[in-house]
PDB file of N, CA and C in Angstrom:
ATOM      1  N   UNK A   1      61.684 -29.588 151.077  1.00  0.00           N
ATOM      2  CA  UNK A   1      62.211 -28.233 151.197  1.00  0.00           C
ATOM      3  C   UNK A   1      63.718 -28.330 151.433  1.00  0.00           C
ATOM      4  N   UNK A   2      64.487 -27.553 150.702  1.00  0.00           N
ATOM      5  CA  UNK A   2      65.758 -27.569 150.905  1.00  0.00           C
ATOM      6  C   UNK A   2      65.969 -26.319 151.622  1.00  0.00           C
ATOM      7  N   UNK A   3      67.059 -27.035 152.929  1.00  0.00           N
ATOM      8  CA  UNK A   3      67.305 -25.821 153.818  1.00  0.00           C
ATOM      9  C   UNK A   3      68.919 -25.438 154.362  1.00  0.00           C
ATOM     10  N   UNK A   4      69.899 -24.397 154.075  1.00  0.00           N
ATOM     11  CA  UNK A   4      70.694 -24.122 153.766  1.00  0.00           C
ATOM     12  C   UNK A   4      70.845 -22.846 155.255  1.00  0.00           C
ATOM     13  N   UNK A   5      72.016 -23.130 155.634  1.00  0.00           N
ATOM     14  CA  UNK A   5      72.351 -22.354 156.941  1.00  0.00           C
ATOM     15  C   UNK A   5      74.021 -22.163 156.604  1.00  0.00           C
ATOM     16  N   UNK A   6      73.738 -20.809 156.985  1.00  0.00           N
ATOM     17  CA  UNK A   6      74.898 -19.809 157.075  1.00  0.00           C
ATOM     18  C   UNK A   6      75.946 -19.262 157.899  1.00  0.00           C
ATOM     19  N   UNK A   7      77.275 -19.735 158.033  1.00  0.00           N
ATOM     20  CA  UNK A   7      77.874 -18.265 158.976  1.00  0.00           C
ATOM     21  C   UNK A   7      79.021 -18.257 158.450  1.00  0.00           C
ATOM     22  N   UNK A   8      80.032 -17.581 159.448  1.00  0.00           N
ATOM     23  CA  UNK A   8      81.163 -17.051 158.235  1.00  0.00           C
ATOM     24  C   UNK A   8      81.831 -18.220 158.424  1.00  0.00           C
ATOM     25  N   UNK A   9      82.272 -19.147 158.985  1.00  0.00           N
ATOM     26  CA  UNK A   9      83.524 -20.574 158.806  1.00  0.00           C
ATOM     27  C   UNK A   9      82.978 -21.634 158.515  1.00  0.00           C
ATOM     28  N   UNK A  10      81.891 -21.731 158.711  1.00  0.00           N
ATOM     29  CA  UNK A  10      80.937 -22.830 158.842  1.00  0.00           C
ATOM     30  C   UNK A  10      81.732 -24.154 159.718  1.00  0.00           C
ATOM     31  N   UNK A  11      82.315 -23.610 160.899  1.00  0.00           N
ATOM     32  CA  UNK A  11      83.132 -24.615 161.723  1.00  0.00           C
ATOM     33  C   UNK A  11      81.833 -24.592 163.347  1.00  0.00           C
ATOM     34  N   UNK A  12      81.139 -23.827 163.410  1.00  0.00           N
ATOM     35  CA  UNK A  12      80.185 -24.102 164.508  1.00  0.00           C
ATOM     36  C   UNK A  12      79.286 -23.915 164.293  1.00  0.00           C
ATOM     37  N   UNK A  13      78.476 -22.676 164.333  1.00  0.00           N
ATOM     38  CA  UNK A  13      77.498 -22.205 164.309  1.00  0.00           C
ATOM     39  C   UNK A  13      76.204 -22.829 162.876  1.00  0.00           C
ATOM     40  N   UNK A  14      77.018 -22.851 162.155  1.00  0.00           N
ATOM     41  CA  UNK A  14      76.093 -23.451 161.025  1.00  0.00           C
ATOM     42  C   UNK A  14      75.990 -25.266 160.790  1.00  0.00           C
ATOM     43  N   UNK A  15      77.190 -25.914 161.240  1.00  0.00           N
ATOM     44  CA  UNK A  15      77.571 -27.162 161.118  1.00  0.00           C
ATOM     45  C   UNK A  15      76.722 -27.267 162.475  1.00  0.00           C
ATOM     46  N   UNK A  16      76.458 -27.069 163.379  1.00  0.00           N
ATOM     47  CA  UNK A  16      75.540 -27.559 164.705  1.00  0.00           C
ATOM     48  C   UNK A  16      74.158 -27.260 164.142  1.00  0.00           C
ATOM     49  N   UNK A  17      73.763 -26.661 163.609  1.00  0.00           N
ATOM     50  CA  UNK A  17      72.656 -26.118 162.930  1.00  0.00           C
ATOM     51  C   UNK A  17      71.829 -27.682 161.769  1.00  0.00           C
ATOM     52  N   UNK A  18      73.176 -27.553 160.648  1.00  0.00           N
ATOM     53  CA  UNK A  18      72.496 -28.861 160.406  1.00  0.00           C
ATOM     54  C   UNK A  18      73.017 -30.027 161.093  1.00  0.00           C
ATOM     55  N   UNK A  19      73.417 -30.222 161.818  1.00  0.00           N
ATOM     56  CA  UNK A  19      73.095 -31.544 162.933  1.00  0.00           C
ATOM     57  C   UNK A  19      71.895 -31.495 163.348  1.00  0.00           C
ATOM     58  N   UNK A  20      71.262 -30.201 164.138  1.00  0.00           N
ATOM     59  CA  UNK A  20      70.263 -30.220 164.761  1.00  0.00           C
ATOM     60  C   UNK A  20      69.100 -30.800 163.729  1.00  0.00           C
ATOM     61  N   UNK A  21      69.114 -30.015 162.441  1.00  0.00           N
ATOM     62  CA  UNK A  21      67.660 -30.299 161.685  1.00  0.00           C
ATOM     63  C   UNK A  21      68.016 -31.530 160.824  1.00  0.00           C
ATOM     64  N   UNK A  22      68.758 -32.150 160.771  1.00  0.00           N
ATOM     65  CA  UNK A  22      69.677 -33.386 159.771  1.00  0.00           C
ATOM     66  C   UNK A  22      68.065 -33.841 159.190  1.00  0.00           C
ATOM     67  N   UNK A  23      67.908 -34.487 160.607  1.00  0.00           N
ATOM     68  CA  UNK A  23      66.314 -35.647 160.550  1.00  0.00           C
ATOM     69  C   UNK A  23      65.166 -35.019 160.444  1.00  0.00           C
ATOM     70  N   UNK A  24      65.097 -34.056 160.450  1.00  0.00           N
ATOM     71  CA  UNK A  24      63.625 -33.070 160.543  1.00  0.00           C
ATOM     72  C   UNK A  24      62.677 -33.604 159.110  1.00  0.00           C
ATOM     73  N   UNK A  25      61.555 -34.163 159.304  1.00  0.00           N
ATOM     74  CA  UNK A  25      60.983 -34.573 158.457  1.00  0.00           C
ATOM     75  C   UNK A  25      60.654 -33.635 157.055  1.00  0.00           C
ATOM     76  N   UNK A  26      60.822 -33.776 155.953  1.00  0.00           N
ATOM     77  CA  UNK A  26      60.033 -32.969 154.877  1.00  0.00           C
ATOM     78  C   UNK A  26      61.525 -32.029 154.466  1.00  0.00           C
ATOM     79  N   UNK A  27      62.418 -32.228 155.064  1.00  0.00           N
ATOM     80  CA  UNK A  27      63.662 -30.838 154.710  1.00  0.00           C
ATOM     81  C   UNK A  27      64.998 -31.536 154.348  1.00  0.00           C
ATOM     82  N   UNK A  28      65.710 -31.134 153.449  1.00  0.00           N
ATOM     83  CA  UNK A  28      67.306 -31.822 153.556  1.00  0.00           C
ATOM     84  C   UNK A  28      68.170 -30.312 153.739  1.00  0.00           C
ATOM     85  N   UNK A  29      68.953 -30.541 154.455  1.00  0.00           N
ATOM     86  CA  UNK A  29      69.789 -29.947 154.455  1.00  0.00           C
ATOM     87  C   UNK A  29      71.365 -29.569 154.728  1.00  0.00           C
ATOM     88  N   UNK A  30      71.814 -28.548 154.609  1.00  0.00           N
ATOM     89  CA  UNK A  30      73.329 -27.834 154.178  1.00  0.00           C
ATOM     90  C   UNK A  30      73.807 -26.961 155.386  1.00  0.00           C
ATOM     91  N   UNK A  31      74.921 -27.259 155.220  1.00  0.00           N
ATOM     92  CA  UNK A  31      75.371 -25.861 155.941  1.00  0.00           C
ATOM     93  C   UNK A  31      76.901 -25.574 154.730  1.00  0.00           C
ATOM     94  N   UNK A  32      76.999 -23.803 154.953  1.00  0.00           N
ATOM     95  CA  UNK A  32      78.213 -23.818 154.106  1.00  0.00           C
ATOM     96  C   UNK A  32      78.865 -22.277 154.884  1.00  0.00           C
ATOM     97  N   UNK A  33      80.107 -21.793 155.140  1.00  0.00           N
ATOM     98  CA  UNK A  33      80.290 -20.325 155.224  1.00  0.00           C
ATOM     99  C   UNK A  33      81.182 -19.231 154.172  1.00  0.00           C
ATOM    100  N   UNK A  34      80.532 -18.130 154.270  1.00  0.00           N
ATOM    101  CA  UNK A  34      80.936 -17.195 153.279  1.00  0.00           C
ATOM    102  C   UNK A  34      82.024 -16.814 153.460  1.00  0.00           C
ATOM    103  N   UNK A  35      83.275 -17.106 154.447  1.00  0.00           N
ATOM    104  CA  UNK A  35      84.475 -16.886 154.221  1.00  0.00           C
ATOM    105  C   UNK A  35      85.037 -17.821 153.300  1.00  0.00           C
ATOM    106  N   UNK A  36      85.884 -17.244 152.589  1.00  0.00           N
ATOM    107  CA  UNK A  36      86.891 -17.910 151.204  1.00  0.00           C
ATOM    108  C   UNK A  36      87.720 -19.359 152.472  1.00  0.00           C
ATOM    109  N   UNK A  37      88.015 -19.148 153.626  1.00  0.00           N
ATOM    110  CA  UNK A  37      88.664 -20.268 153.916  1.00  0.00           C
ATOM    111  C   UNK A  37      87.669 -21.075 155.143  1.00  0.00           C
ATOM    112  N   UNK A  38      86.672 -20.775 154.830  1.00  0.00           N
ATOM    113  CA  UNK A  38      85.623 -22.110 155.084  1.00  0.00           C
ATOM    114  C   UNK A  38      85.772 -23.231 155.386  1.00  0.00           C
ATOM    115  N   UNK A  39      84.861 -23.807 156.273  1.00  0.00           N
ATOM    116  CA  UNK A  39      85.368 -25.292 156.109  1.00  0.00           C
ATOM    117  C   UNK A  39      84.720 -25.911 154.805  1.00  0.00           C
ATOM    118  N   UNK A  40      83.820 -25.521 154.446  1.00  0.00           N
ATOM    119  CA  UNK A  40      82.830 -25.659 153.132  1.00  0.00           C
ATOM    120  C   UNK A  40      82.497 -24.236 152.642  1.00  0.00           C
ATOM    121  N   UNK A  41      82.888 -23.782 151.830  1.00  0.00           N
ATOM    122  CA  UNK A  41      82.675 -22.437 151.331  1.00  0.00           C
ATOM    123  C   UNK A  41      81.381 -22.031 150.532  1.00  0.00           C
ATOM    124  N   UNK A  42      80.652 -21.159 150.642  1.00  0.00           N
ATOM    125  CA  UNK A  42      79.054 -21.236 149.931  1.00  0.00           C
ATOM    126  C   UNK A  42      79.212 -21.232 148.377  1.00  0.00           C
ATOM    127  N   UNK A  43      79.151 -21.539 147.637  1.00  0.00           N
ATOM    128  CA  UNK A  43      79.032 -21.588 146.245  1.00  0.00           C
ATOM    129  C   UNK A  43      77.832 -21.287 145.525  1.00  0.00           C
ATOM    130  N   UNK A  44      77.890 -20.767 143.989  1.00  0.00           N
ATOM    131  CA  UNK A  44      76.665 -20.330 143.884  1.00  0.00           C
ATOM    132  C   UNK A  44      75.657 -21.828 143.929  1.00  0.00           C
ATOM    133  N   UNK A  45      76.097 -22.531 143.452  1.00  0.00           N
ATOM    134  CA  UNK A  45      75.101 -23.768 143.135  1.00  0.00           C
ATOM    135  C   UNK A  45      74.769 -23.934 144.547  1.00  0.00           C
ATOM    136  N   UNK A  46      75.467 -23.544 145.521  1.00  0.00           N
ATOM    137  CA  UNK A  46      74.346 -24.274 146.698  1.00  0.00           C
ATOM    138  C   UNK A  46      73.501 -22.857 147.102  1.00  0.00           C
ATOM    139  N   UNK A  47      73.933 -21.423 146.883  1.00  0.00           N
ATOM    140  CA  UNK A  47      72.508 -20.997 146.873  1.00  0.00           C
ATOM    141  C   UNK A  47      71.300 -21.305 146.194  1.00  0.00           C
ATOM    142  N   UNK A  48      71.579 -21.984 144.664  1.00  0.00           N
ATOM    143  CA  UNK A  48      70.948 -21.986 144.062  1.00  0.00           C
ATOM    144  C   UNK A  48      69.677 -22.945 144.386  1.00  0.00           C
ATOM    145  N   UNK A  49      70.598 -23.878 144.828  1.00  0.00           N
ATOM    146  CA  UNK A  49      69.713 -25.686 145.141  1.00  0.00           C
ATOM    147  C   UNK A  49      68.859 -24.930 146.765  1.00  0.00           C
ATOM    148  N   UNK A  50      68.979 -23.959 147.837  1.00  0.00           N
ATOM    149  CA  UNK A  50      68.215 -23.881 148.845  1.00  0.00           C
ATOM    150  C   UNK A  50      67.030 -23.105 148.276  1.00  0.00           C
ATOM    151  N   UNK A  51      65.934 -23.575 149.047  1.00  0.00           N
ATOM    152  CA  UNK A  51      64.710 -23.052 149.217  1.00  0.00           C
ATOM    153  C   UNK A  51      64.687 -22.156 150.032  1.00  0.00           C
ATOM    154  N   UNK A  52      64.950 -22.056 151.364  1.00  0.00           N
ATOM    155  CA  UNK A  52      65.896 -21.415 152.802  1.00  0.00           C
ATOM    156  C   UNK A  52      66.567 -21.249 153.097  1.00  0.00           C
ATOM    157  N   UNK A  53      67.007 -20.184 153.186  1.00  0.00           N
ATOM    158  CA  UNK A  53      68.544 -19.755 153.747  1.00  0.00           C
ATOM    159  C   UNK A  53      68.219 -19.097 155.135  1.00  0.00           C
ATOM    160  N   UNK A  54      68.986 -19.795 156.498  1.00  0.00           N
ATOM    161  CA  UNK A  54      69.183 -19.063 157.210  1.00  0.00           C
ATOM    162  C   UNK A  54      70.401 -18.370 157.367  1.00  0.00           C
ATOM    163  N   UNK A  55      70.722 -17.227 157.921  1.00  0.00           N
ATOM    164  CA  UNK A  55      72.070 -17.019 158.294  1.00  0.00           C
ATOM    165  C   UNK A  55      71.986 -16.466 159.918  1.00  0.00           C
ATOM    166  N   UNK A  56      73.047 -16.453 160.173  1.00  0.00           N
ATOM    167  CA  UNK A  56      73.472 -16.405 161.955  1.00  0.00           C
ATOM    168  C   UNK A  56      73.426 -15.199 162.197  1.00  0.00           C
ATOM    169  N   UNK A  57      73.704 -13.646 161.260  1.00  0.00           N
ATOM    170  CA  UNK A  57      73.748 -12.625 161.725  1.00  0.00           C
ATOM    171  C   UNK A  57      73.567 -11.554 160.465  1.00  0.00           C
ATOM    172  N   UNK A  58      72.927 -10.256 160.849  1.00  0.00           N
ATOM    173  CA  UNK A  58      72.595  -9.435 159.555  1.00  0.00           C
ATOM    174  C   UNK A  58      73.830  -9.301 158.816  1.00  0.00           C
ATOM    175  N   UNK A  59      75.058  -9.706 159.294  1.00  0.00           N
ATOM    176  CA  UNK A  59      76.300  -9.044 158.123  1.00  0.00           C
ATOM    177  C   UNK A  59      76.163 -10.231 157.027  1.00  0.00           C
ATOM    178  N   UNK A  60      75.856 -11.311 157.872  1.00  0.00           N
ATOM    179  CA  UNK A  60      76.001 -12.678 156.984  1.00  0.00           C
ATOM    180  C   UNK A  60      74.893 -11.990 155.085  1.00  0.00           C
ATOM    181  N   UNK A  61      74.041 -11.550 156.199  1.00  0.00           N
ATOM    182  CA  UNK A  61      72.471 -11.734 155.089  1.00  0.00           C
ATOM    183  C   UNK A  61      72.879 -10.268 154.012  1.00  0.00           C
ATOM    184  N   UNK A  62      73.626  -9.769 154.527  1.00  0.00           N
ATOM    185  CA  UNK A  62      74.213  -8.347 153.231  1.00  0.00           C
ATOM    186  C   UNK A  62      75.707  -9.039 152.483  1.00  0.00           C
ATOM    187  N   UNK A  63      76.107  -9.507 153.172  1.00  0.00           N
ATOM    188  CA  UNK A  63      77.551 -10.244 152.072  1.00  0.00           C
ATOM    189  C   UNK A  63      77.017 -11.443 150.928  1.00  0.00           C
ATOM    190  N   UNK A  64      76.060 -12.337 151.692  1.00  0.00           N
ATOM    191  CA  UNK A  64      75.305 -12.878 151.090  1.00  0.00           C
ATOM    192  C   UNK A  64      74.049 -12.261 149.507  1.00  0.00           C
ATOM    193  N   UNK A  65      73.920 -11.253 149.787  1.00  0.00           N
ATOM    194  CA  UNK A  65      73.244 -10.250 149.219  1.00  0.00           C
ATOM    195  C   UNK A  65      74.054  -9.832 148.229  1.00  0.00           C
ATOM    196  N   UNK A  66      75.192  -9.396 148.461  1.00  0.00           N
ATOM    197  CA  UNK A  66      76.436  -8.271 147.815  1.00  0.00           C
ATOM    198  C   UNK A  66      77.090  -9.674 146.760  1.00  0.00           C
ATOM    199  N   UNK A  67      77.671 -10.842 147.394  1.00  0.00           N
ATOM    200  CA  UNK A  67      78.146 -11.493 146.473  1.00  0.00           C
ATOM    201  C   UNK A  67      77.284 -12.802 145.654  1.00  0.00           C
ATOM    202  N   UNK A  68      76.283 -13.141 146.186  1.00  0.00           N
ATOM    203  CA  UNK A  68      75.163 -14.069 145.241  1.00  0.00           C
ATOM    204  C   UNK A  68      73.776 -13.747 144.820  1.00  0.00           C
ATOM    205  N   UNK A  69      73.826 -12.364 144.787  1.00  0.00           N
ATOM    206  CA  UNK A  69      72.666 -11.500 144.122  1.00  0.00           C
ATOM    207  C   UNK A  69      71.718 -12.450 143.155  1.00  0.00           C
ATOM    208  N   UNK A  70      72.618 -12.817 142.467  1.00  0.00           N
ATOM    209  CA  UNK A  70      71.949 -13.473 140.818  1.00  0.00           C
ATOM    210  C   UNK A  70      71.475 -15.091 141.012  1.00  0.00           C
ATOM    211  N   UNK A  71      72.138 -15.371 142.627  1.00  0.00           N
ATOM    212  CA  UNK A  71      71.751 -17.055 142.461  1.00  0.00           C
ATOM    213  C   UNK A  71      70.505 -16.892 143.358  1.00  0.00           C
ATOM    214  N   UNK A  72      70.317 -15.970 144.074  1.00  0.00           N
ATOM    215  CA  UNK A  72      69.420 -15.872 145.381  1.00  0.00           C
ATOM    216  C   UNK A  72      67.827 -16.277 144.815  1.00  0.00           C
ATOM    217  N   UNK A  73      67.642 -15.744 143.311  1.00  0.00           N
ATOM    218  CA  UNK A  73      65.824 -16.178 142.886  1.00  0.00           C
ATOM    219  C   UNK A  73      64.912 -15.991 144.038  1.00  0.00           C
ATOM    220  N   UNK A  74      64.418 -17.546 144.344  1.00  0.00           N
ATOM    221  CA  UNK A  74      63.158 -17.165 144.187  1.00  0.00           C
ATOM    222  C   UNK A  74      63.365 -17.461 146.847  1.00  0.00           C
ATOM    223  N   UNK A  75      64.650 -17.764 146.837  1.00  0.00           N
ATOM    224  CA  UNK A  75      64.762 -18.189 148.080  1.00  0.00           C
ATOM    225  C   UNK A  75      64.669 -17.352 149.408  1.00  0.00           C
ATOM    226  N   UNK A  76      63.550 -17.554 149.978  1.00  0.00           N
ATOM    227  CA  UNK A  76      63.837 -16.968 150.996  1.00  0.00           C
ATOM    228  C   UNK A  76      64.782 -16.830 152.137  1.00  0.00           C
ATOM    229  N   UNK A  77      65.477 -15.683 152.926  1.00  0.00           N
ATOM    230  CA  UNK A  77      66.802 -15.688 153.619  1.00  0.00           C
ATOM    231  C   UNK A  77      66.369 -14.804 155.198  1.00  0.00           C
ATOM    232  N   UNK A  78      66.713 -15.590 156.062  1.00  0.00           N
ATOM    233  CA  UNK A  78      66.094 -15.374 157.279  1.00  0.00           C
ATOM    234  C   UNK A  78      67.630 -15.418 158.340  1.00  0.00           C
ATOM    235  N   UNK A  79      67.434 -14.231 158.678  1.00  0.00           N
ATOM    236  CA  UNK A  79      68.386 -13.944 159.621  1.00  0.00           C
ATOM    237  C   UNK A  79      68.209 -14.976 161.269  1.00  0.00           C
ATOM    238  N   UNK A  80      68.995 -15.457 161.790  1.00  0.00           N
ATOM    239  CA  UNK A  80      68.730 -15.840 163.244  1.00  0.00           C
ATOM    240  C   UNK A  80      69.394 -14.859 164.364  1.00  0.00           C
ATOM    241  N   UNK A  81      69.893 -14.299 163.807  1.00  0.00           N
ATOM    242  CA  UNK A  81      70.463 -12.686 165.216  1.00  0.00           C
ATOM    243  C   UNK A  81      71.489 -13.695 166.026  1.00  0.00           C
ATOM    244  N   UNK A  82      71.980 -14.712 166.186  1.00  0.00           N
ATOM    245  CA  UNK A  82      73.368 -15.221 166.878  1.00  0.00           C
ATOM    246  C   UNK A  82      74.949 -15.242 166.704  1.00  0.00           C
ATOM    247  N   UNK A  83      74.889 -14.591 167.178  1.00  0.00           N
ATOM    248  CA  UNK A  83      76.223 -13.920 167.732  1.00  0.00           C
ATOM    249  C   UNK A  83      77.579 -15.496 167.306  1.00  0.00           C
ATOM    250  N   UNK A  84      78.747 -15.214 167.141  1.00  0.00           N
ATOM    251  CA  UNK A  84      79.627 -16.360 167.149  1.00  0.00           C
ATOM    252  C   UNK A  84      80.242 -16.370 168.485  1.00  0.00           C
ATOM    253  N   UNK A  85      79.421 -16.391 169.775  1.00  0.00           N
ATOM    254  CA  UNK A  85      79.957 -16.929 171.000  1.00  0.00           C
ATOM    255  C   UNK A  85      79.548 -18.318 171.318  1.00  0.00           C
ATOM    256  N   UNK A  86      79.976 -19.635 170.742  1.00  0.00           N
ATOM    257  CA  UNK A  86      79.140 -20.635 170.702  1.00  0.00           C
ATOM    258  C   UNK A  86      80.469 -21.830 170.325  1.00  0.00           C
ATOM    259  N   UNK A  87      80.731 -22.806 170.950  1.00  0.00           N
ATOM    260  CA  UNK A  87      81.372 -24.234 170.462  1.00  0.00           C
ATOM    261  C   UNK A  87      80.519 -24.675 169.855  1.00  0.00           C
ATOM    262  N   UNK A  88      80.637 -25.860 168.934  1.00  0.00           N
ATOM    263  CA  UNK A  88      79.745 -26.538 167.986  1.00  0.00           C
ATOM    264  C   UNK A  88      79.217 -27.556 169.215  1.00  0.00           C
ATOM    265  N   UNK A  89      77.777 -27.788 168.514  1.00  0.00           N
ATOM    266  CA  UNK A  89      76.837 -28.472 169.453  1.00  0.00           C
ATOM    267  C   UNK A  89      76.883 -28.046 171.004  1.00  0.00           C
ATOM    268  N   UNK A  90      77.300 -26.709 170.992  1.00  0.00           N
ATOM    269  CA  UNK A  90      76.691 -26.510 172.312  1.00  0.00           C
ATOM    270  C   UNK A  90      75.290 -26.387 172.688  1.00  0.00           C
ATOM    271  N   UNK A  91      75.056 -26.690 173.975  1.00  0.00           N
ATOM    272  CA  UNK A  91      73.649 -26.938 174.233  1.00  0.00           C
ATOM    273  C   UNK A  91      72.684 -25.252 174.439  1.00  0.00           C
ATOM    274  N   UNK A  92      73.874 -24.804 174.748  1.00  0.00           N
ATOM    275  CA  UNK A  92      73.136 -23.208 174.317  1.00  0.00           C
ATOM    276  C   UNK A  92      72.843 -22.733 173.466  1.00  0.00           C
ATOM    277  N   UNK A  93      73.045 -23.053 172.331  1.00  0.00           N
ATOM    278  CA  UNK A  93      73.385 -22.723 171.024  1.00  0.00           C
ATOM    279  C   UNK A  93      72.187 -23.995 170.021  1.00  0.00           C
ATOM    280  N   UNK A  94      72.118 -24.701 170.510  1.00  0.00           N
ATOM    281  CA  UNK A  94      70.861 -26.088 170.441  1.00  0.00           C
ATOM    282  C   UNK A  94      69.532 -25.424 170.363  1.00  0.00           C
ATOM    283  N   UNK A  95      69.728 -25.280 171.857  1.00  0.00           N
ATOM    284  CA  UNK A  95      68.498 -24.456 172.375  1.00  0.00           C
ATOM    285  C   UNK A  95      68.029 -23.450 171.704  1.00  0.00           C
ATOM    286  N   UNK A  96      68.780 -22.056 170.970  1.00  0.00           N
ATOM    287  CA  UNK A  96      68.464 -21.233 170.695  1.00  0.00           C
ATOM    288  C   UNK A  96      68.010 -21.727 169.437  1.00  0.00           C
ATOM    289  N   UNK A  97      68.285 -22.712 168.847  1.00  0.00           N
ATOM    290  CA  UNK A  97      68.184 -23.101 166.942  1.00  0.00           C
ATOM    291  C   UNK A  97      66.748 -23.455 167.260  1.00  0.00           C
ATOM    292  N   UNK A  98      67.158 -24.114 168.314  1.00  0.00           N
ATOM    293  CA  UNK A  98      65.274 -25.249 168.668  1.00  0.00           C
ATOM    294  C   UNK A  98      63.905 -24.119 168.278  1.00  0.00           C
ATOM    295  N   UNK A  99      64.719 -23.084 169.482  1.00  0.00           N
ATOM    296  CA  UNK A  99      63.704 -21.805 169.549  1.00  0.00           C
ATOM    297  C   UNK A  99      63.276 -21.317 168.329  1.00  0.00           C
ATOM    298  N   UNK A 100      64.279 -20.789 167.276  1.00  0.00           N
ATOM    299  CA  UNK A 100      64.480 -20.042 166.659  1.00  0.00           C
ATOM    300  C   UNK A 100      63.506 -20.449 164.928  1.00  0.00           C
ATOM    301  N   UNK A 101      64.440 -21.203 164.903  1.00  0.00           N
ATOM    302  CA  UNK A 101      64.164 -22.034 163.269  1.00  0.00           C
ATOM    303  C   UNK A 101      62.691 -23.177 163.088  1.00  0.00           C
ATOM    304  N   UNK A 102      62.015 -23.815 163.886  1.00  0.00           N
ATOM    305  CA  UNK A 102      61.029 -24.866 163.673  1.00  0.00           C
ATOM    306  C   UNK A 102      59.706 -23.840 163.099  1.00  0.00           C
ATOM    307  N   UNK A 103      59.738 -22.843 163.241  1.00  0.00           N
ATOM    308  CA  UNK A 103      58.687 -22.316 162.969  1.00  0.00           C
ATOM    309  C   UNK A 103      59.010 -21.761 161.357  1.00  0.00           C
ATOM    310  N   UNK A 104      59.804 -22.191 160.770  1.00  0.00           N
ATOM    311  CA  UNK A 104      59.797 -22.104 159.249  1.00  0.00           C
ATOM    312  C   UNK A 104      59.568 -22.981 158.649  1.00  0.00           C
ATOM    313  N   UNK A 105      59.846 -24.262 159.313  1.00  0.00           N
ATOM    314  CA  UNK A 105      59.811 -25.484 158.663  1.00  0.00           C
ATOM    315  C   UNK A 105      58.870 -25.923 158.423  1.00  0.00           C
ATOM    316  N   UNK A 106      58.487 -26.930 157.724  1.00  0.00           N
ATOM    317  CA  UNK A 106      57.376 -28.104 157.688  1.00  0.00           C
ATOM    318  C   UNK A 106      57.015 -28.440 159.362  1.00  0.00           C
ATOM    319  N   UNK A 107      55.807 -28.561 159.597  1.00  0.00           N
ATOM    320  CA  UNK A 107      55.343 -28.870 160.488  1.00  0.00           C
ATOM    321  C   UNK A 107      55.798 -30.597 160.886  1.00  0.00           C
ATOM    322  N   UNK A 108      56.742 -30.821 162.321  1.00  0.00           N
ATOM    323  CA  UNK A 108      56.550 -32.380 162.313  1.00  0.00           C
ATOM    324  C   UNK A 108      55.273 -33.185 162.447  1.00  0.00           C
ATOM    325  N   UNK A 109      55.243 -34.229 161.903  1.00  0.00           N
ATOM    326  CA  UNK A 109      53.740 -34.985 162.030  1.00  0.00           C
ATOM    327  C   UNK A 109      53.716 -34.962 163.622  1.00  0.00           C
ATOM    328  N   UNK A 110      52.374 -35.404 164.318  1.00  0.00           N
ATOM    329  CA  UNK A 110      52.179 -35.821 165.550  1.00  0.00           C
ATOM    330  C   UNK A 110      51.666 -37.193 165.400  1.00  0.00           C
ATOM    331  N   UNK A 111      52.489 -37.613 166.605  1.00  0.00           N
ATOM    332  CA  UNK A 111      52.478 -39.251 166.943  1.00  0.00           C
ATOM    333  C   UNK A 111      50.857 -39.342 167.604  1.00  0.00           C
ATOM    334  N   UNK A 112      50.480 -39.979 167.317  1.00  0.00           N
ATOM    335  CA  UNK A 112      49.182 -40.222 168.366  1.00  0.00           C
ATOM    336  C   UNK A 112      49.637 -41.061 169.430  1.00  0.00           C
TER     337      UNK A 112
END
């Protein structure tokens, strides 16, 4: 499953995001943001290549909407409601992804 996370700079909120799921079994993934001066800017080809899109906040998931209409197909796009009060890899901000996002994913195996 390809999994693709959203916010507008992609300087915290989305770049801590894929740190968190980097290793998550069964998923590869992206982070990119929809501002033009991005640290990685979203392009259509990388909507195209996600299976999942999260984004950090409903404005993300309507700009997203408004400018990659035609690449979006068949991908589902899931809002996470977080706010940009957050340093990258903060542990508050960890926590909330932990909470938030595993329940879309592939299930991790269990160790016996």
């Amino acid at each position: 499953m390809k999994v693709l996370f959203i916010c507008s700079q992609n300087r915290l909120r989305s770049p801590t995001a894929e740190q968190v799921f980097a290793f998550w079994p069964g998923i590869e993934v992206s982070s990119a943001g929809l501002n033009h001066n991005a640290e990685n800017p979203l392009t259509p080809e990388l909507v195209e290549w996600a299976e999942l899109i999260f984004v950090m906040e409903r404005a993300h998931r309507s700009k997203l909407s408004k400018k990659f209409k035609a690449n979006l197909k068949e991908a589902r796009v899931i809002c996470l409601s977080i706010p940009d009060d957050y340093v990258f890899m903060d542990p508050k901000l960890v926590a909330i992804l932990n909470d938030r996002v595993p329940k879309f994913l592939p299930p991790r195996p269990v160790h016996s």
